[in-house]
Tab-separated table of C-alpha atoms and ligand atoms in Angstrom:
chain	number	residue	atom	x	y	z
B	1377	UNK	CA	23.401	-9.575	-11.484
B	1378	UNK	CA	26.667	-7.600	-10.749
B	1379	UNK	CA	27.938	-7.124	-7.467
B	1380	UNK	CA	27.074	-3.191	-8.041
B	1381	UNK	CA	23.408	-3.898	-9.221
B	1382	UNK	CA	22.696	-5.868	-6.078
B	1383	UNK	CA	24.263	-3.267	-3.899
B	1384	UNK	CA	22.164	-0.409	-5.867
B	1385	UNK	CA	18.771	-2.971	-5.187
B	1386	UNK	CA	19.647	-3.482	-1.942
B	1387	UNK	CA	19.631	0.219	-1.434
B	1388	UNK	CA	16.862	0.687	-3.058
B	1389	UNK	CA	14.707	-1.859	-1.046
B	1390	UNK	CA	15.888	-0.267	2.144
B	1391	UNK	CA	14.492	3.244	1.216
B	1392	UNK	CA	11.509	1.303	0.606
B	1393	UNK	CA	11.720	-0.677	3.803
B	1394	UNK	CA	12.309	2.827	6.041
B	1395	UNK	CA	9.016	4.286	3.769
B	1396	UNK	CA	6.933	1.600	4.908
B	1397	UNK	CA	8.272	1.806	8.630
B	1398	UNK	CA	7.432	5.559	8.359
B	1399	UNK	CA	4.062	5.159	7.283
B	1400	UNK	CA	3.631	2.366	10.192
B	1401	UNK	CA	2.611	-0.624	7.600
B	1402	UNK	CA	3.653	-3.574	9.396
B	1403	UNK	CA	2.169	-6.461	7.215
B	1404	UNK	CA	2.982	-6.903	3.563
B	1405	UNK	CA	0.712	-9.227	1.986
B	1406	UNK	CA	2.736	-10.392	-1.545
B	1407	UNK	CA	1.082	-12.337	-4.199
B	1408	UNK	CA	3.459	-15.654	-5.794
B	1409	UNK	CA	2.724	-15.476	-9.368
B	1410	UNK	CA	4.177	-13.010	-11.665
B	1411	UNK	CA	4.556	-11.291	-8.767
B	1412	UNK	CA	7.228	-12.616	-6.148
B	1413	UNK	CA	8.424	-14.968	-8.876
B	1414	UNK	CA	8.662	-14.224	-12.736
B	1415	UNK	CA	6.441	-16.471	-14.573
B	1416	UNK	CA	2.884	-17.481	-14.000
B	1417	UNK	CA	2.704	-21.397	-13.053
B	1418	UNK	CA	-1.073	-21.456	-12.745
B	1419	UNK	CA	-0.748	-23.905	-9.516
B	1420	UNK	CA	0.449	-26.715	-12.079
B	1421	UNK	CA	4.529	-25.850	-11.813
B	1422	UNK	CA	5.460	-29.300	-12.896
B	1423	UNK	CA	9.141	-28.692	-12.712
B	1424	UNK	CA	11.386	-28.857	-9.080
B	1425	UNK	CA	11.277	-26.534	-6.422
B	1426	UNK	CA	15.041	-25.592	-7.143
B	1427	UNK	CA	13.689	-25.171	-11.052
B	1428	UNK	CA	10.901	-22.710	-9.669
B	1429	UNK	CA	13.252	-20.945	-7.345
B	1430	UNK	CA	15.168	-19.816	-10.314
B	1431	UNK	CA	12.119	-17.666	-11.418
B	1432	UNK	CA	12.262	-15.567	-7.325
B	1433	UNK	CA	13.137	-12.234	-8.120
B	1434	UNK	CA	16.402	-10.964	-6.251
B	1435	UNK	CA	14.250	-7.492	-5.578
B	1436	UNK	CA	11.571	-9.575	-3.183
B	1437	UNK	CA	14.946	-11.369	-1.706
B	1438	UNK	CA	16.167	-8.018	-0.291
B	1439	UNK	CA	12.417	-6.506	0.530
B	1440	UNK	CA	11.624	-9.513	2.287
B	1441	UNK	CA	14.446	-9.815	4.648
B	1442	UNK	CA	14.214	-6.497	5.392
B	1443	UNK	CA	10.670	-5.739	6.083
B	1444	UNK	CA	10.953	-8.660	8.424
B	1445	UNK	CA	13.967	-7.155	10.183
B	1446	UNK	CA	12.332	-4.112	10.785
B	1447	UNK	CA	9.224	-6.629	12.436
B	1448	UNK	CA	7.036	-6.023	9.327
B	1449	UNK	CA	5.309	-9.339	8.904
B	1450	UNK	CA	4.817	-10.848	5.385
B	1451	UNK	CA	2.423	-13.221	3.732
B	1452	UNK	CA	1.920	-14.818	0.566
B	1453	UNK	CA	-1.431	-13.991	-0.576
B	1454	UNK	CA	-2.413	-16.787	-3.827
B	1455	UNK	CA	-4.904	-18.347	-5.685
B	1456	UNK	CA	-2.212	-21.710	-6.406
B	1457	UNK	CA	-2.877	-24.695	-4.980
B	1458	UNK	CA	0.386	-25.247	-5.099
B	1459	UNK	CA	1.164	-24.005	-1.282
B	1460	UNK	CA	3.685	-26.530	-0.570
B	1461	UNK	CA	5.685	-25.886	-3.639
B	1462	UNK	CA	5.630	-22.213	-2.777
B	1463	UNK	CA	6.586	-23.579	1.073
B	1464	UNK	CA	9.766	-25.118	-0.428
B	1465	UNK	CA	10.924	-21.966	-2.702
B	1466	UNK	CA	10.866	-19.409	0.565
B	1467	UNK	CA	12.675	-22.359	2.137
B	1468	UNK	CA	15.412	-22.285	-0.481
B	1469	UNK	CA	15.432	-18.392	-0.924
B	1470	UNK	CA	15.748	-16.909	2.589
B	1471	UNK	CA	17.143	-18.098	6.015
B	1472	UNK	CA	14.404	-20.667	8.022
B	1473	UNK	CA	13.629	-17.507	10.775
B	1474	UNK	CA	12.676	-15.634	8.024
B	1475	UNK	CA	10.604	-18.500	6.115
B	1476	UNK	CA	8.889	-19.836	9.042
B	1477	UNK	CA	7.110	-16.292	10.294
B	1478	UNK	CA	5.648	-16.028	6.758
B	1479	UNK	CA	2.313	-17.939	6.479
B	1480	UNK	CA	0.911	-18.778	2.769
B	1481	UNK	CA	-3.007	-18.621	1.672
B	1482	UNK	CA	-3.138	-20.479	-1.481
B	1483	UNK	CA	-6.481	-22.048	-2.722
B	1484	UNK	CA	-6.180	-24.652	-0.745
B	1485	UNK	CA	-8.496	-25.634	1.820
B	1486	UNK	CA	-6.229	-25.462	4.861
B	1487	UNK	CA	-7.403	-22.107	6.105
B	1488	UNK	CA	-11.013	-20.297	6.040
B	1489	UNK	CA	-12.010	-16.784	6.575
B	1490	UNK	CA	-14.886	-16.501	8.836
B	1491	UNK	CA	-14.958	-12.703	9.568
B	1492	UNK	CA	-17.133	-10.485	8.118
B	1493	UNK	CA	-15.126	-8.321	5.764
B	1494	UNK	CA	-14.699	-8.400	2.205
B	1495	UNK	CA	-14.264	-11.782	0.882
B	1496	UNK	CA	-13.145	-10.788	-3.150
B	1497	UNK	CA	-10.073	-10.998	-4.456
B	1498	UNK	CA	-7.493	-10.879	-1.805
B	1499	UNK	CA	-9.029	-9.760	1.043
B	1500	UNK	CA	-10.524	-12.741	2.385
B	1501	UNK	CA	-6.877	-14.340	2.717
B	1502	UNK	CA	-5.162	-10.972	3.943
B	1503	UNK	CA	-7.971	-11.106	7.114
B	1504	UNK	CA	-6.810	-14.596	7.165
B	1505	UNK	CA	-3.681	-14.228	7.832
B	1506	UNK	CA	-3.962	-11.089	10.003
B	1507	UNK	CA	-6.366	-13.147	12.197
B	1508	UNK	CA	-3.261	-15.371	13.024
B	1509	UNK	CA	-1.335	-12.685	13.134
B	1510	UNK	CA	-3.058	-11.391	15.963
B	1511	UNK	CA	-3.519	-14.670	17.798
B	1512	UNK	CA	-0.031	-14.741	17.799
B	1513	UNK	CA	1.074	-12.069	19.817
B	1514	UNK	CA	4.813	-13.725	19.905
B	1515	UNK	CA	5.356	-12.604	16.201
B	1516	UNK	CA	5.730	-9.486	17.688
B	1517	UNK	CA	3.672	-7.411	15.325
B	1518	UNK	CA	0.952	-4.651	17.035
B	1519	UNK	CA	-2.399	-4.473	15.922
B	1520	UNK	CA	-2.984	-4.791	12.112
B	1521	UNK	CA	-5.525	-2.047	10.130
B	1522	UNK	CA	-6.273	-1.738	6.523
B	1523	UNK	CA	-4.366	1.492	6.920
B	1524	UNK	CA	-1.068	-0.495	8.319
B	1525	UNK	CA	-1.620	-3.483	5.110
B	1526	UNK	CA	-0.050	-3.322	2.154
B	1527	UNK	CA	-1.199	-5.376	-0.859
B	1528	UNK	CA	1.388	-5.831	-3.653
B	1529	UNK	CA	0.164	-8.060	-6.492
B	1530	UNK	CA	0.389	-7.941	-10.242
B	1531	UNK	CA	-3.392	-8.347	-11.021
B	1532	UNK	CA	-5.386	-5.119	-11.034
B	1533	UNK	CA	-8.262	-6.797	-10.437
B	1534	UNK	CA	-6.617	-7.406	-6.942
B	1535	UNK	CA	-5.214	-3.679	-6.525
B	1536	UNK	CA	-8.203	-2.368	-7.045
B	1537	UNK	CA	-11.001	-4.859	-4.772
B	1538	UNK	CA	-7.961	-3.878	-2.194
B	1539	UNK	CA	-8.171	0.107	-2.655
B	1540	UNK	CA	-11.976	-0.144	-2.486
B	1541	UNK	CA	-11.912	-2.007	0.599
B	1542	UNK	CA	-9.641	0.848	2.366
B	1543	UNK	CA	-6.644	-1.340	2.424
B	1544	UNK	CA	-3.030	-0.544	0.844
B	1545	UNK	CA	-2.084	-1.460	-2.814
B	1546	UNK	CA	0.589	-1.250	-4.915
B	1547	UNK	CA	-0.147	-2.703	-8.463
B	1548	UNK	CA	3.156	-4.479	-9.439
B	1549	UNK	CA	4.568	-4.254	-13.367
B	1550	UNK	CA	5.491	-7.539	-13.898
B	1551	UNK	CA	7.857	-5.825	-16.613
B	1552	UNK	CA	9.626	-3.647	-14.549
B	1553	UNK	CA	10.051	-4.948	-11.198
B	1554	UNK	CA	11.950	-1.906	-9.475
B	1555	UNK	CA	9.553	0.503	-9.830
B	1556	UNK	CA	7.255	-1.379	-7.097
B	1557	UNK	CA	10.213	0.043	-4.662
B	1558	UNK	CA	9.048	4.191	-6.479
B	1559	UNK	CA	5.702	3.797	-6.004
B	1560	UNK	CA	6.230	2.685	-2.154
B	1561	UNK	CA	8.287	5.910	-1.627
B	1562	UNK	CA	5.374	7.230	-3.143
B	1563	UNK	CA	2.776	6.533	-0.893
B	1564	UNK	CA	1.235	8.946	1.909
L	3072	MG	MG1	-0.063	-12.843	-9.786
């Protein structure tokens, strides 16, 4: 990517940033596969984490370490296994403050949703994580509502369990990355 492309992205992703800041969303819940990174492992990535990392897109670097500076918390929201691998690539792609505040819920059985909201798709490990969220009042995010959650994830299936369940969604093209960053200036 040229230096002017990144500087054009990173302006781009900052628009979106002061959107979402606007609007009050303070948790962005990001699915791994297809989305964050470009290829679908499945959970069985086989390859090494620096291999994997290749695949992050440079969009996510910028809308990630953003969002967090403005105290929007994120999550990875998955249905891999594969939760350490996925550990080690946010390790490699952004600065260990950054990594650390952003918990994972894979398919892994280190985490369970007890509550009683909707448990399809990706809503069981959004309440999840904004149950810790909110237990961890040092993380310095307020309270968390559907209203201030957004989903972004490139299975519709996902998007739309998430828009029926009054929570934020932004279906991401897996073909055309940047126009996640329109459709957030987008929303009301
Ligand atoms: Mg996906």
């Amino acid at each position: 990517m040229s230096a002017a492309s990144t500087d054009c992205l990173e302006r781009k992703c900052a628009a979106a940033v002061q959107k979402l800041v606007d609007l009050k969303i303070n948790f962005l819940a990001i699915d791994f596969d297809q989305t964050m990174i470009d290829i679908h492992t499945g959970g069985r990535w086989k390859g090494t984490t620096a291999e994997l990392n290749e695949h992050m897109r440079p969009l996510f670097l910028h809308l990630v370490t953003l969002a967090t500076a403005n105290s929007i918390r994120v999550a990875i929201v998955t249905f891999s296994c594969q939760t350490d691998k996925i550990r080690e690539v946010l390790e490699l792609s952004y600065n260990s403050t950054i990594a650390d505040l952003i918990p994972i819920r894979g398919c892994d059985k280190t985490w369970s949703y007890e509550g009683c909201g909707m448990k399809c798709g990706k809503q069981q490990h959004m309440a999840s994580v904004v149950e810790e969220l909110q237990r961890k009042p040092m993380l310095g995010v307020g309270e968390v509502t559907k209203r201030s959650t957004l989903l972004i994830d490139d299975d519709p299936k996902n998007i739309r369990m998430c828009l029926k369940d009054g929570v934020r969604g932004v279906w991401f093209n897996p073909r055309d990355g940047e126009r996640l960053l329109d459709d957030i200036l987008r929303l009301k």
